[in-house]
């Protein structure tokens, strides 16, 4: 028969009646020990804090003409190191502007940022949207993107200024998308207007779409 003896360490020794061999048995773990071990085993590691994302550069939209007036429609859209021009129109002089043939937008800001301008997008072929193009293209060589009829009207104006065949004119069909720089793209969307081949521009940016 086996017997259990209690030692100083609260352990039990088992003596064998046949061989005199002794076996030591530890105290069974308590419920508190079991819960503690389970808690250690299943404790979730704390999640690593996510690195804060860098804020996106702002979009800058500058209107150079066409607000609260008829004519001189022109705007600049900038994002980061890229910029595009939208339309480049003229207006006709009022009665008090004697000797003036045409009135142009102020190109001062455009010349300051010309290194980041990727292209000019024309929405349609009316004079108040294309009339100033020859005067701007004489100062800087920028690619022009427009519909097929609009490009033909622009080329006709360039001939008057001796610029036909010297400028970069690109025909974009409705639904076409033009990539500008690293983060901008422009889609041509057909709209109804008093002249054929008119489009709206859906400009995709990291912030979302801008429709002009």
Backbone as numpy.savetxt, mean C-alpha at the origin, in Angstrom:
# Nx Ny Nz CAx CAy CAz Cx Cy Cz
6.22 -64.82 56.04 5.37 -63.63 56.04 6.25 -62.40 56.04
5.91 -61.41 55.22 6.67 -60.17 55.16 6.21 -59.21 56.22
7.13 -58.50 56.76 6.78 -57.50 57.76 7.42 -56.17 57.41
6.79 -55.08 57.78 7.23 -53.72 57.47 7.71 -53.06 58.75
8.94 -52.53 58.73 9.49 -51.83 59.88 9.66 -50.36 59.53
9.34 -49.46 60.41 9.43 -48.02 60.21 10.79 -47.53 60.64
11.55 -46.89 59.74 12.84 -46.34 60.10 12.73 -44.86 60.37
13.89 -44.21 60.62 13.88 -42.78 60.96 13.41 -41.91 59.80
13.60 -42.39 58.59 13.22 -41.59 57.41 11.80 -41.88 56.96
11.01 -42.45 57.83 9.60 -42.77 57.52 9.49 -43.71 56.33
10.50 -44.57 56.15 10.42 -45.57 55.10 10.19 -46.92 55.73
9.76 -47.90 54.95 9.45 -49.23 55.44 10.42 -50.21 54.85
10.91 -51.11 55.71 11.80 -52.17 55.26 11.05 -53.48 55.28
11.19 -54.22 54.23 10.49 -55.49 54.12 11.52 -56.61 54.27
11.30 -57.50 55.26 12.18 -58.64 55.48 11.55 -59.88 54.92
12.31 -60.62 54.25 11.82 -61.89 53.71 12.11 -62.99 54.71
11.12 -63.80 55.01 11.29 -64.87 55.98 12.14 -65.99 55.44
12.30 -66.04 54.11 13.07 -67.13 53.51 14.52 -66.76 53.36
14.85 -65.61 52.89 16.24 -65.27 52.62 16.78 -64.18 53.49
15.96 -63.58 54.31 16.43 -62.48 55.12 16.69 -61.22 54.33
16.33 -61.24 53.04 16.52 -60.04 52.22 15.54 -58.96 52.64
15.96 -57.73 52.57 15.13 -56.60 52.96 14.87 -55.70 51.74
13.67 -55.15 51.64 13.29 -54.26 50.56 12.68 -53.00 51.14
13.16 -51.87 50.67 12.70 -50.57 51.19 11.63 -50.01 50.27
10.54 -49.54 50.80 9.44 -48.95 50.02 9.18 -47.54 50.53
9.20 -46.57 49.59 8.94 -45.17 49.96 7.47 -44.97 50.25
7.19 -43.89 51.00 5.80 -43.54 51.28 5.08 -43.19 49.98
3.86 -43.63 49.81 3.11 -43.28 48.59 2.91 -41.77 48.51
2.96 -41.18 47.26 2.80 -39.73 47.13 1.42 -39.27 47.58
1.40 -38.13 48.17 0.12 -37.57 48.63 -0.62 -36.95 47.45
-1.89 -36.62 47.68 -2.69 -35.96 46.63 -2.11 -34.61 46.25
-1.54 -33.91 47.24 -0.95 -32.60 46.97 0.25 -32.73 46.05
1.07 -33.82 46.26 2.23 -34.03 45.40 1.80 -34.33 43.97
0.76 -35.14 43.83 0.27 -35.50 42.49 -0.22 -34.26 41.75
-0.99 -33.40 42.47 -1.49 -32.19 41.84 -0.34 -31.26 41.45
0.68 -31.17 42.30 1.81 -30.30 42.01 2.56 -30.76 40.78
2.77 -32.10 40.66 3.46 -32.63 39.50 2.65 -32.40 38.22
1.33 -32.60 38.33 0.47 -32.40 37.15 0.50 -30.95 36.71
0.51 -30.04 37.69 0.52 -28.62 37.35 1.81 -28.25 36.63
2.94 -28.81 37.09 4.21 -28.53 36.43 4.25 -29.12 35.03
3.64 -30.29 34.88 3.70 -30.97 33.59 2.88 -30.24 32.53
1.74 -29.69 32.93 0.82 -29.10 31.96 0.83 -27.57 31.97
1.76 -26.96 32.66 1.85 -25.51 32.66 2.25 -25.01 31.27
1.47 -24.09 30.68 1.75 -23.56 29.35 2.87 -22.53 29.41
3.69 -22.59 28.40 4.74 -21.59 28.31 4.14 -20.23 27.96
4.63 -19.19 28.57 4.10 -17.86 28.21 4.41 -17.51 26.77
3.43 -16.92 26.09 3.62 -16.53 24.70 4.61 -15.38 24.60
5.43 -15.49 23.57 6.38 -14.42 23.35 5.66 -13.18 22.82
6.04 -12.07 23.34 5.40 -10.82 22.91 5.70 -10.56 21.44
4.66 -10.23 20.67 4.83 -9.95 19.26 5.57 -8.62 19.07
6.44 -8.65 18.09 7.19 -7.44 17.80 6.25 -6.38 17.23
6.30 -5.18 17.70 5.41 -4.13 17.16 5.70 -3.87 15.70
4.63 -3.77 14.91 4.79 -3.52 13.48 5.11 -2.05 13.24
5.95 -1.83 12.25 6.28 -0.47 11.90 5.08 0.22 11.27
4.76 1.43 11.66 3.62 2.13 11.05 3.87 2.40 9.57
2.80 2.29 8.78 2.92 2.56 7.35 3.12 4.05 7.11
3.89 4.38 6.08 4.02 5.81 5.74 2.65 6.37 5.35
2.40 7.63 5.61 1.11 8.22 5.24 1.01 8.44 3.73
-0.22 8.55 3.27 -0.48 8.92 1.88 -0.66 10.43 1.82
0.00 11.04 0.88 -0.13 12.49 0.70 -0.81 12.77 -0.63
-1.92 13.46 -0.57 -2.71 13.78 -1.77 -2.79 15.30 -1.90
-2.17 15.82 -2.94 -2.10 17.26 -3.13 -2.81 17.65 -4.42
-3.76 18.53 -4.32 -4.49 19.02 -5.50 -3.84 20.32 -5.97
-3.42 20.32 -7.22 -2.76 21.50 -7.79 -3.70 22.36 -8.62
-4.90 21.88 -8.89 -5.86 22.65 -9.66 -7.15 21.87 -9.81
-8.24 22.59 -10.09 -9.52 21.93 -10.33 -10.49 22.01 -9.17
-10.08 22.54 -8.03 -10.99 22.69 -6.89 -11.60 24.08 -6.90
-12.90 24.14 -6.79 -13.62 25.41 -6.79 -13.33 26.24 -8.04
-13.06 25.55 -9.13 -12.83 26.22 -10.40 -13.08 25.23 -11.54
-13.23 25.73 -12.72 -13.37 24.88 -13.90 -12.06 24.92 -14.66
-11.43 23.77 -14.77 -10.16 23.70 -15.49 -8.98 23.46 -14.57
-7.81 23.30 -15.19 -6.54 23.06 -14.49 -6.58 21.84 -13.58
-7.33 20.82 -13.97 -7.42 19.62 -13.13 -6.07 18.93 -13.06
-5.56 18.79 -11.84 -4.26 18.14 -11.65 -4.10 17.81 -10.16
-3.59 16.60 -9.89 -3.37 16.18 -8.51 -2.10 15.33 -8.43
-1.53 15.27 -7.24 -0.34 14.45 -6.97 -0.67 13.52 -5.82
-0.37 12.23 -6.00 -0.52 11.26 -4.92 0.86 10.70 -4.60
1.25 10.78 -3.33 2.57 10.32 -2.89 2.43 9.26 -1.81
3.29 8.25 -1.92 3.38 7.24 -0.86 4.83 6.77 -0.79
5.48 7.04 0.33 6.88 6.65 0.46 7.74 7.36 -0.57
8.49 6.56 -1.32 9.40 7.11 -2.33 8.77 7.17 -3.72
7.48 6.95 -3.82 6.80 6.93 -5.11 5.71 8.00 -5.16
5.49 8.52 -6.36 4.43 9.50 -6.57 3.89 9.35 -7.98
2.61 9.67 -8.14 1.99 9.69 -9.47 1.22 10.99 -9.63
1.10 11.44 -10.89 0.28 12.60 -11.21 -1.04 12.12 -11.81
-2.09 12.84 -11.53 -3.41 12.52 -12.08 -3.90 13.74 -12.85
-4.01 13.58 -14.16 -4.45 14.63 -15.08 -3.48 15.81 -15.09
-3.60 16.59 -16.15 -2.73 17.76 -16.30 -3.43 18.72 -17.27
-4.43 19.43 -16.75 -5.29 20.23 -17.62 -4.99 21.71 -17.58
-5.63 22.41 -18.47 -5.51 23.86 -18.58 -6.89 24.47 -18.38
-6.92 25.78 -18.27 -8.20 26.50 -18.27 -8.05 27.73 -19.16
-9.15 28.28 -19.53 -9.14 29.44 -20.42 -9.20 30.73 -19.59
-8.56 31.78 -20.07 -8.48 33.02 -19.28 -9.82 33.73 -19.19
-9.98 34.45 -18.10 -11.16 35.29 -17.94 -10.97 36.59 -18.73
-12.00 37.40 -18.72 -11.97 38.64 -19.48 -10.91 39.61 -18.97
-10.55 39.48 -17.70 -9.58 40.42 -17.15 -8.14 40.01 -17.40
-7.92 38.82 -18.02 -6.57 38.36 -18.33 -6.26 38.65 -19.80
-6.10 39.92 -20.10 -5.86 40.31 -21.50 -4.49 39.82 -21.96
-4.44 39.26 -23.17 -3.20 38.79 -23.75 -2.77 37.41 -23.29
-3.56 36.77 -22.44 -3.23 35.43 -21.96 -4.03 34.41 -22.77
-3.33 33.43 -23.31 -4.00 32.42 -24.14 -4.51 31.24 -23.31
-3.69 30.73 -22.42 -4.08 29.59 -21.59 -3.61 29.83 -20.17
-4.28 29.18 -19.23 -3.90 29.25 -17.81 -3.52 27.84 -17.37
-2.32 27.70 -16.80 -1.77 26.39 -16.45 -1.72 26.21 -14.93
-1.71 24.97 -14.47 -1.47 24.74 -13.04 -0.05 25.15 -12.67
0.19 25.36 -11.41 1.53 25.70 -10.93 2.34 24.40 -10.82
3.40 24.28 -11.61 4.22 23.07 -11.64 5.38 23.10 -10.63
5.44 24.09 -9.78 6.59 24.24 -8.88 6.79 23.02 -8.00
5.71 22.54 -7.39 5.85 21.38 -6.50 6.21 20.12 -7.28
5.66 19.99 -8.48 5.96 18.81 -9.31 7.44 18.75 -9.65
8.03 19.89 -9.98 9.46 19.89 -10.31 10.30 19.55 -9.09
9.84 19.87 -7.88 10.60 19.55 -6.67 10.65 18.05 -6.41
9.59 17.32 -6.78 9.53 15.89 -6.48 9.64 15.04 -7.75
10.16 15.61 -8.84 10.14 14.89 -10.11 10.92 13.57 -10.06
11.89 13.45 -9.16 12.67 12.21 -9.09 11.84 11.03 -8.57
10.75 11.29 -7.88 9.93 10.21 -7.34 8.64 9.99 -8.13
8.42 10.80 -9.18 7.20 10.65 -9.99 7.38 9.48 -10.95
6.46 8.52 -10.89 6.55 7.31 -11.72 5.72 7.40 -13.00
4.74 8.30 -13.05 3.93 8.41 -14.25 2.79 9.39 -14.08
2.19 9.76 -15.23 1.01 10.62 -15.26 -0.16 9.79 -15.77
-1.27 9.81 -15.04 -2.46 9.07 -15.42 -3.55 10.06 -15.81
-4.10 9.87 -17.02 -5.10 10.79 -17.56 -6.46 10.09 -17.57
-7.47 10.75 -17.03 -8.78 10.12 -16.93 -9.60 10.24 -18.22
-9.44 11.33 -18.97 -10.15 11.48 -20.25 -9.53 12.64 -21.03
-10.04 12.86 -22.24 -9.37 13.75 -23.17 -9.86 15.17 -23.25
-10.61 15.65 -22.28 -11.02 17.06 -22.31 -9.82 17.97 -22.03
-9.91 19.20 -22.57 -8.80 20.14 -22.45 -8.44 20.44 -20.99
-9.45 20.46 -20.13 -9.17 20.78 -18.73 -8.50 19.61 -18.00
-8.20 18.52 -18.75 -7.49 17.37 -18.17 -6.21 17.01 -18.92
-6.07 17.49 -20.16 -4.85 17.17 -20.92 -4.16 18.41 -21.49
-4.80 19.58 -21.41 -4.30 20.77 -22.11 -2.93 21.25 -21.66
-2.54 20.97 -20.41 -1.25 21.45 -19.91 -0.13 20.43 -20.07
-0.44 19.25 -20.59 0.57 18.20 -20.71 1.80 18.63 -21.52
1.63 19.24 -22.70 2.83 19.62 -23.46 3.76 20.54 -22.70
3.21 21.44 -21.90 4.03 22.40 -21.15 4.80 21.69 -20.02
4.18 20.68 -19.43 4.87 19.93 -18.38 5.93 19.00 -18.97
5.58 18.32 -20.08 6.51 17.36 -20.67 7.72 18.04 -21.31
7.63 19.32 -21.59 8.81 20.06 -22.05 9.85 20.19 -20.94
9.37 20.14 -19.67 10.26 20.32 -18.53 10.79 19.00 -17.98
10.05 17.93 -18.14 10.47 16.64 -17.59 9.89 15.49 -18.41
10.64 14.43 -18.51 10.23 13.26 -19.29 9.57 12.25 -18.35
8.24 12.20 -18.39 7.48 11.32 -17.51 6.55 10.47 -18.39
6.46 9.17 -18.16 5.53 8.35 -18.96 4.08 8.72 -18.70
3.29 8.67 -19.76 1.87 9.03 -19.68 1.03 7.78 -19.93
0.01 7.56 -19.10 -0.87 6.40 -19.22 -2.31 6.89 -19.38
-2.97 6.38 -20.43 -4.34 6.82 -20.71 -5.01 5.81 -21.62
-6.32 6.02 -21.85 -7.05 5.17 -22.78 -6.64 5.45 -24.22
-7.12 4.60 -25.13 -6.68 4.67 -26.52 -7.05 6.01 -27.18
-8.30 6.44 -27.06 -8.70 7.71 -27.65 -7.98 8.88 -26.98
-7.84 8.80 -25.68 -7.17 9.88 -24.94 -5.72 10.03 -25.38
-5.03 8.91 -25.59 -3.65 8.95 -26.06 -3.57 9.61 -27.44
-4.55 9.31 -28.32 -4.56 9.92 -29.66 -4.75 11.43 -29.56
-5.61 11.87 -28.66 -5.82 13.31 -28.48 -4.57 13.98 -27.90
-3.91 13.29 -26.98 -2.67 13.84 -26.40 -1.59 13.96 -27.47
-1.46 12.93 -28.29 -0.44 12.96 -29.33 -0.69 14.10 -30.31
-1.95 14.37 -30.59 -2.29 15.48 -31.48 -1.82 16.81 -30.89
-1.98 16.97 -29.58 -1.53 18.20 -28.93 0.00 18.28 -28.92
0.64 17.14 -28.74 2.11 17.13 -28.71 2.69 17.54 -30.07
1.97 17.20 -31.15 2.43 17.60 -32.49 2.49 19.11 -32.62
1.53 19.80 -32.02 1.51 21.26 -32.07 2.75 21.87 -31.42
3.36 21.10 -30.49 4.52 21.61 -29.75 5.82 20.92 -30.19
5.74 20.16 -31.28 6.93 19.49 -31.78 7.42 18.36 -30.90
6.51 17.74 -30.16 6.90 16.68 -29.22 6.38 15.30 -29.63
5.69 15.22 -30.75 5.12 13.93 -31.16 6.22 12.91 -31.42
6.06 11.72 -30.86 7.04 10.65 -31.03 8.21 10.74 -30.07
8.27 11.81 -29.29 9.39 11.98 -28.35 9.02 11.63 -26.91
7.73 11.58 -26.64 7.27 11.31 -25.29 6.82 9.84 -25.16
6.79 9.36 -23.94 6.40 7.97 -23.69 4.89 7.91 -23.38
4.11 7.56 -24.42 2.66 7.45 -24.28 2.28 5.97 -24.23
1.51 5.57 -23.23 1.13 4.17 -23.05 -0.39 4.05 -23.05
-0.91 3.19 -23.92 -2.35 2.92 -23.96 -2.69 1.86 -22.93
-3.69 2.15 -22.09 -4.17 1.20 -21.08 -5.64 0.92 -21.37
-5.96 -0.34 -21.57 -7.35 -0.71 -21.84 -8.16 -0.70 -20.54
-9.49 -0.52 -20.63 -10.32 -0.58 -19.43 -10.12 -1.91 -18.70
-9.93 -1.83 -17.40 -9.64 -3.01 -16.60 -8.15 -3.30 -16.46
-7.33 -2.56 -17.23 -5.89 -2.76 -17.13 -5.32 -2.21 -15.83
-4.25 -2.82 -15.37 -3.62 -2.42 -14.12 -2.15 -2.08 -14.41
-1.72 -0.95 -13.92 -0.34 -0.49 -14.11 0.33 -0.44 -12.74
1.45 -1.13 -12.62 2.21 -1.14 -11.37 3.13 0.08 -11.32
3.09 0.78 -10.18 3.91 1.98 -10.01 4.78 1.83 -8.77
6.08 1.65 -8.96 6.97 1.53 -7.82 6.73 0.25 -7.06
7.08 0.24 -5.77 7.01 -0.97 -4.96 5.64 -1.22 -4.36
4.85 -0.16 -4.13 3.63 -0.32 -3.34 2.36 0.21 -3.99
2.44 0.80 -5.17 1.26 1.40 -5.79 0.91 0.68 -7.09
-0.37 0.57 -7.36 -0.84 0.10 -8.67 -2.11 0.86 -9.00
-2.35 1.05 -10.30 -3.49 1.86 -10.76 -4.30 1.04 -11.75
-5.59 0.90 -11.46 -6.50 0.16 -12.35 -7.43 1.15 -13.06
-7.62 0.94 -14.36 -8.50 1.79 -15.15 -9.92 1.21 -15.10
-10.87 2.03 -14.65 -12.27 1.60 -14.50 -13.14 2.45 -15.41
-13.88 1.83 -16.29 -14.72 2.55 -17.25 -15.84 3.32 -16.53
-16.04 4.58 -16.94 -17.15 5.39 -16.42 -17.82 6.10 -17.59
-19.02 6.58 -17.35 -19.75 7.36 -18.36 -19.40 8.83 -18.23
-19.17 9.47 -19.37 -18.86 10.90 -19.37 -19.28 11.45 -20.74
-19.13 12.75 -20.91 -19.53 13.38 -22.17 -18.51 13.18 -23.28
-17.45 12.42 -23.01 -16.45 12.08 -24.02 -16.16 10.58 -23.89
-15.98 9.88 -25.01 -15.69 8.44 -24.91 -14.34 8.17 -24.24
-14.19 6.95 -23.79 -12.91 6.45 -23.26 -12.55 7.10 -21.92
-13.55 7.54 -21.17 -13.28 8.12 -19.85 -13.16 7.01 -18.81
-12.29 7.21 -17.85 -12.08 6.19 -16.81 -11.96 6.85 -15.45
-12.27 6.06 -14.43 -11.88 6.39 -13.06 -10.63 5.60 -12.74
-9.91 6.04 -11.74 -8.66 5.37 -11.36 -8.83 4.75 -9.97
-8.65 3.43 -9.88 -8.66 2.74 -8.59 -7.21 2.51 -8.19
-6.75 3.30 -7.28 -5.33 3.29 -6.89 -5.16 2.43 -5.65
-4.42 1.34 -5.79 -4.22 0.42 -4.66 -2.97 0.83 -3.90
-3.13 1.00 -2.58 -2.03 1.36 -1.70 -2.01 0.38 -0.51
-0.94 0.34 0.28 -0.95 -0.50 1.48 -2.03 -0.13 2.48
-2.57 1.09 2.41 -3.64 1.51 3.29 -5.02 1.09 2.77
-5.11 0.74 1.50 -6.39 0.42 0.87 -6.49 1.11 -0.49
-7.71 1.11 -1.05 -7.93 1.70 -2.37 -8.32 3.18 -2.25
-7.86 3.96 -3.21 -8.30 5.33 -3.41 -8.88 5.42 -4.80
-10.12 5.87 -4.91 -10.77 5.97 -6.21 -10.83 7.44 -6.59
-10.26 7.73 -7.76 -10.26 9.10 -8.26 -11.14 9.15 -9.51
